[in-house]
Structures are given as structure tokens and as C-alpha cells.
Short mmCIF file of C-alpha atoms in Angstrom, two decimals:
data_model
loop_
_atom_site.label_atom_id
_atom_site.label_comp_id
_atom_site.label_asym_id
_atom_site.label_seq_id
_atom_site.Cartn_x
_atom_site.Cartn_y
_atom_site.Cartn_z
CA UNK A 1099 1.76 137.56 104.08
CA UNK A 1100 3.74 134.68 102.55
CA UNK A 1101 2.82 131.65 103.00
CA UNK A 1102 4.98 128.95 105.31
CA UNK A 1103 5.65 125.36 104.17
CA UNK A 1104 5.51 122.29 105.89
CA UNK A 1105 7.32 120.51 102.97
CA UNK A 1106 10.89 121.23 101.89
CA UNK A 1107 11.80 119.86 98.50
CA UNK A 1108 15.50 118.63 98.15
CA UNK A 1109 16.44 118.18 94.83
CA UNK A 1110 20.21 116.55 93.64
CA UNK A 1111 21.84 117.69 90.68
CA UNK A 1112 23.88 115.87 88.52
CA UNK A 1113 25.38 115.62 85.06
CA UNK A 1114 21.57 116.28 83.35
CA UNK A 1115 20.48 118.80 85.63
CA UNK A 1116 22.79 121.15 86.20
CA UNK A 1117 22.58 123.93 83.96
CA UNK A 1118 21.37 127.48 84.49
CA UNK A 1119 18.04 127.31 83.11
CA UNK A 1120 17.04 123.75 84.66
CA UNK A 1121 18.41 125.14 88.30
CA UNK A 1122 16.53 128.14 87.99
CA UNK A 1123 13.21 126.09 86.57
CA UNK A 1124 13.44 124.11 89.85
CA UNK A 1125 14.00 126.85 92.06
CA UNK A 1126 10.97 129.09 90.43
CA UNK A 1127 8.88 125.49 91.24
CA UNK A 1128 9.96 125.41 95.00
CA UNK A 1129 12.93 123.35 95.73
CA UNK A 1130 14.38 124.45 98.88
CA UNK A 1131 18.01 122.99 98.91
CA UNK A 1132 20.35 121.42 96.66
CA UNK A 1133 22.32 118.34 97.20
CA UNK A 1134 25.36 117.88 95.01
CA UNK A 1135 26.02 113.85 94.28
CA UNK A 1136 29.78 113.98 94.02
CA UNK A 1137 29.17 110.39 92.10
CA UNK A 1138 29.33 112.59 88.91
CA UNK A 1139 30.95 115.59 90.11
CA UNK A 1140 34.17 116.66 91.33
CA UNK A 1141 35.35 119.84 93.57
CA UNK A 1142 35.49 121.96 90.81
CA UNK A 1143 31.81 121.24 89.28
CA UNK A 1144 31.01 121.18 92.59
CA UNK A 1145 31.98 124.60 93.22
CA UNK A 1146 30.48 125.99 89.84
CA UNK A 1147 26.73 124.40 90.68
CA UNK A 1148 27.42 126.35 94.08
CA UNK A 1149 28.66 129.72 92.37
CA UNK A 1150 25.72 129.41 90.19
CA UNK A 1151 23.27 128.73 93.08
CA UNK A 1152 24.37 131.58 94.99
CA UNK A 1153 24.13 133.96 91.90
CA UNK A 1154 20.54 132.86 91.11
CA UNK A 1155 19.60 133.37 94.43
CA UNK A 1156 20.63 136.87 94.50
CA UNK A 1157 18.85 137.40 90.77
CA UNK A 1158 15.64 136.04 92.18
CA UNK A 1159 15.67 137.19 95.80
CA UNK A 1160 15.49 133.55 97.34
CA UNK A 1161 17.69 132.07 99.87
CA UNK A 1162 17.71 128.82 97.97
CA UNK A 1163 20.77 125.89 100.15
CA UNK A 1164 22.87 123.95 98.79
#
């Protein structure tokens, strides 16, 4: 049976942390949703960090927001 949280882990991304491998590193370690600080990005990098979210979640079989 898996195991329910009480915590939820939000983690932004910006300019240093928003790469493939550091996304996925984070969600292997448990973050449950992404926030996007639109500070450093703009609708387009926005909208890759999204696309890239989405297709990690289907790689690893999590359900991962953002």
C-alpha cells in the first residue's frame, strides 16, 4: 500500500533550476507541485518548464502539478 503524506513540498523553479535533470532530481525526492516565478521567466519558458513537467510525469508515472 503506498504510503499518504501529510506534507506537500512546493518547489519554484527559476533560471538555476530548471533543467531536465534538476526537475526530475526533485521530483524522484518528493516535490509535489511546481510554482513557476514569472520574475525570471516569460510565457514561453513558462510553457517549456510545463511541457517538460508533463513529459516527466508520464516517464515516471507521477502526477507531479505545476
Amino acid at each position: 500500500m503506498k504510503e499518504i503524506k501529510k506534507t506537500k513540498i512546493v518547489a519554484t523553479l527559476g533560471p538555476s533550476s530548471s533543467d531536465r535533470e534538476t526537475i526530475k532530481d526533485m521530483m524522484v525526492a518528493g516535490v509535489n507541485i511546481f510554482r513557476i516565478n514569472f520574475s525570471h521567466a516569460d510565457f514561453e519558458a513558462a510553457k517549456q518548464r510545463i511541457e517538460l513537467i508533463r513529459e516527466l510525469n508520464k516517464e515516471l508515472g507521477f502526477n507531479v502539478g505545476c
